[in-house]
Short mmCIF file of C-alpha atoms in Angstrom, two decimals:
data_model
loop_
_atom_site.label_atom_id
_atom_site.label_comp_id
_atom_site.label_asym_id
_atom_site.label_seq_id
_atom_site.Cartn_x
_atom_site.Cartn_y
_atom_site.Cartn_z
CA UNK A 1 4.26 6.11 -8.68
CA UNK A 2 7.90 7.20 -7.93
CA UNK A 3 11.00 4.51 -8.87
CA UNK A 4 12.60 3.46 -5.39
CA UNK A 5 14.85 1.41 -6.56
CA UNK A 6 17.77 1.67 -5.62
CA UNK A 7 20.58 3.57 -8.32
CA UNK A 8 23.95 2.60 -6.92
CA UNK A 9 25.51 -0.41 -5.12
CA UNK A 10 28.78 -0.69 -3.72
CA UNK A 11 29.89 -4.06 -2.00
CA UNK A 12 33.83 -5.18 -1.15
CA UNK A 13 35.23 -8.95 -1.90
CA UNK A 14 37.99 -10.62 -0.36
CA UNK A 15 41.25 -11.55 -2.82
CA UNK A 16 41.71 -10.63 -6.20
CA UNK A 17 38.99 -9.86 -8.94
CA UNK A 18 38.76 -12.05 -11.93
CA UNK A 19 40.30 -11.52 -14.78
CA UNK A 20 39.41 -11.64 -18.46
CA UNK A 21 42.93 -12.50 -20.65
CA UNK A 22 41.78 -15.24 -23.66
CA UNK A 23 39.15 -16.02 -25.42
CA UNK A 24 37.95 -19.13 -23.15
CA UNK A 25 34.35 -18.18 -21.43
CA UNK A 26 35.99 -17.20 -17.82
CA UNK A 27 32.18 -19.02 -16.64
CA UNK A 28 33.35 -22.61 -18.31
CA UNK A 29 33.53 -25.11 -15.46
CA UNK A 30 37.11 -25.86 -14.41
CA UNK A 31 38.60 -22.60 -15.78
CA UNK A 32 40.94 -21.84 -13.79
CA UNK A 33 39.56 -17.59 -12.65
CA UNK A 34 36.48 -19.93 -11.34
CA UNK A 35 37.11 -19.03 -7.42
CA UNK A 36 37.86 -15.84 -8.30
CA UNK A 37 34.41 -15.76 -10.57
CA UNK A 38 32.33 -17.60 -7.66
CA UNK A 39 33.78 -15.02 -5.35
CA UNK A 40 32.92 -11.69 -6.97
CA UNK A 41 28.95 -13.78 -7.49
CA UNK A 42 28.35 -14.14 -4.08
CA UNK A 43 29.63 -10.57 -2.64
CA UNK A 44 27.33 -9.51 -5.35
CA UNK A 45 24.55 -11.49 -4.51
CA UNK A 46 24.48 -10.22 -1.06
CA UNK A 47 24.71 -6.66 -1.58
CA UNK A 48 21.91 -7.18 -4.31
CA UNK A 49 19.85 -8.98 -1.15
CA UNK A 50 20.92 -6.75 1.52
CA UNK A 51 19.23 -4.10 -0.67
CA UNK A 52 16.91 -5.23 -3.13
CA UNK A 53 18.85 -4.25 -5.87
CA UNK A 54 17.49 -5.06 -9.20
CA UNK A 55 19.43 -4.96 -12.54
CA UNK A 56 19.39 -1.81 -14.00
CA UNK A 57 18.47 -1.43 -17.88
CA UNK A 58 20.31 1.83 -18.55
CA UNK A 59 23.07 3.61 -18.92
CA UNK A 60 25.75 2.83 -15.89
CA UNK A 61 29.10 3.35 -14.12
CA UNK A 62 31.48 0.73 -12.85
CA UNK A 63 34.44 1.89 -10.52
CA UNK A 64 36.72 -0.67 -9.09
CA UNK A 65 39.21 -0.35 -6.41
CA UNK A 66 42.00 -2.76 -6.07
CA UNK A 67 43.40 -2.89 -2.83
CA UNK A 68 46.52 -4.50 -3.07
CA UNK A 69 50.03 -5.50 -0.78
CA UNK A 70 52.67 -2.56 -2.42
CA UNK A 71 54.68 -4.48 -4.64
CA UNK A 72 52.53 -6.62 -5.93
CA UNK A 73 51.47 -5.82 -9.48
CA UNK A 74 48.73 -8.44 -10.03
CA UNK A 75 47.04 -7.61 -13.57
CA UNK A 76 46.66 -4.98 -15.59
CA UNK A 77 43.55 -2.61 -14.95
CA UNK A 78 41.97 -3.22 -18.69
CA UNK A 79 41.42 -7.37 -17.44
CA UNK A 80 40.53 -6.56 -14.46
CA UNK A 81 37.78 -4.27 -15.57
CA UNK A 82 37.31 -6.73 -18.24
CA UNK A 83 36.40 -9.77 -15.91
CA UNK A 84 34.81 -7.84 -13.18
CA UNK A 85 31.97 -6.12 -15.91
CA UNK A 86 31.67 -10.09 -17.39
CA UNK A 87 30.77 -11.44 -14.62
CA UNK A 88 28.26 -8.18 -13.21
CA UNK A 89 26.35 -8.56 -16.45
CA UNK A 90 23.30 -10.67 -17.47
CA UNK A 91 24.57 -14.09 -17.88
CA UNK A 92 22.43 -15.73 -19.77
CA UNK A 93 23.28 -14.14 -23.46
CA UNK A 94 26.28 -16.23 -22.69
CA UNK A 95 24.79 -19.52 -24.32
CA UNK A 96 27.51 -21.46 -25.89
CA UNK A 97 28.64 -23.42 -22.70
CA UNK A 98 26.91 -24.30 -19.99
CA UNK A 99 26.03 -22.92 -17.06
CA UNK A 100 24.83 -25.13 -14.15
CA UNK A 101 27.68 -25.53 -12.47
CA UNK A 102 27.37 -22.04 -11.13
CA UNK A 103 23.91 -22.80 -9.46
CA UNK A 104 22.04 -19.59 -8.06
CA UNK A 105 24.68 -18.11 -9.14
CA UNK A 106 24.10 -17.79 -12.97
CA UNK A 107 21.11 -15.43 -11.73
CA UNK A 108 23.44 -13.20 -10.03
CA UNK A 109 23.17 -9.84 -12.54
CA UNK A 110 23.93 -6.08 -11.49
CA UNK A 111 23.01 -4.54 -15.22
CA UNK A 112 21.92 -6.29 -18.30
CA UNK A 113 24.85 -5.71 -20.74
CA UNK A 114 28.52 -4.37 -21.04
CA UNK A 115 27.23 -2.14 -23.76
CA UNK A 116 25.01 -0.29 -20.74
CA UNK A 117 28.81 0.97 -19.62
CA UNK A 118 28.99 4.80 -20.04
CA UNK A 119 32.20 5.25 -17.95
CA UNK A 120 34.93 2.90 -16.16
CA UNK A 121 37.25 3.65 -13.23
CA UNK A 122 39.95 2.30 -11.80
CA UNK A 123 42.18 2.82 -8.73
CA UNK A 124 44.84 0.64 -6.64
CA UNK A 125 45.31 1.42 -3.00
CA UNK A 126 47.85 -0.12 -0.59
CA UNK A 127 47.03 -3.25 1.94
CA UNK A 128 47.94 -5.69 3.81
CA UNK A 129 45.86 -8.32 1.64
CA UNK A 130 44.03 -8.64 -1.74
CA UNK A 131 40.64 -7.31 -1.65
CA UNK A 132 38.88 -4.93 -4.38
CA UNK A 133 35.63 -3.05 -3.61
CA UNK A 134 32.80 -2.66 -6.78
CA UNK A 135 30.90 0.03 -7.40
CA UNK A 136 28.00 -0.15 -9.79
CA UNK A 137 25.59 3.11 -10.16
CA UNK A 138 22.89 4.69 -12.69
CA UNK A 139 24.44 7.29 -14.41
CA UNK A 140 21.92 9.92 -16.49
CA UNK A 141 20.74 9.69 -19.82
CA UNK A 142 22.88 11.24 -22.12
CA UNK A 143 26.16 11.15 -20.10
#
């Protein structure tokens, strides 16, 4: 039987991506990316809907693209890679806080684990308002 799942997903969010600066969980309730972190789950959860995405178990890309008001430097690429691939991964290895305040939510997984990541891209464009788009794709075995 043939795999037709699909093997990339691409899906846009409105503002700015979370970011991943200190050593507090950026999924503890109250901290303060948590809008941003809600934000990124549901655009996520969507896409994964719209298309039946599962999570994949293998070897992966992530490519972000910031699109941003010139002028206005927001974070630096390495945290905002950092918090985007935290909250794409399977949550539930995070098991030191809880979780329940995220609802559905804590489900929400494009890949299993940040050590799936074979190569990272990022890119800023010029707009009018904060937005990024996320990219998440299969990339083959031994790349």
């Amino acid at each position: 039987m043939q795999d037709t799942r699909a093997l990339a997903l691409t899906f846009e969010v409105s503002g700015l991506p979370p970011v991943k600066t200190e050593a507090l969980s950026i999924f503890a309730a109250g901290h303060r990316q948590a809008t941003r972190v809600r934000a990124l789950l549901q655009a996520a959860l969507q896409a994964a809907q719209r298309t039946g995405w599962t999570p994949l178990p293998g070897p992966i890309a992530v490519d972000l693209v910031l699109r941003c008001p010139p002028g206005h430097r927001t974070s630096d690429a390495s945290t905002l890679l950092g918090g985007v691939c935290a909250v794409l991964q399977d949550k539930k290895r995070v098991s030191n806080i809880g979780l329940a305040h995220l609802g559905v939510l804590v489900d929400v997984a494009l890949y299993d684990d940040d050590r799936q990541i074979r190569r990272l891209s990022y890119q800023e464009e010029p707009a009018e308002e904060f937005s990024y788009q996320v990219r998440v794709a299969a990339v083959p075995t031994g790349v």
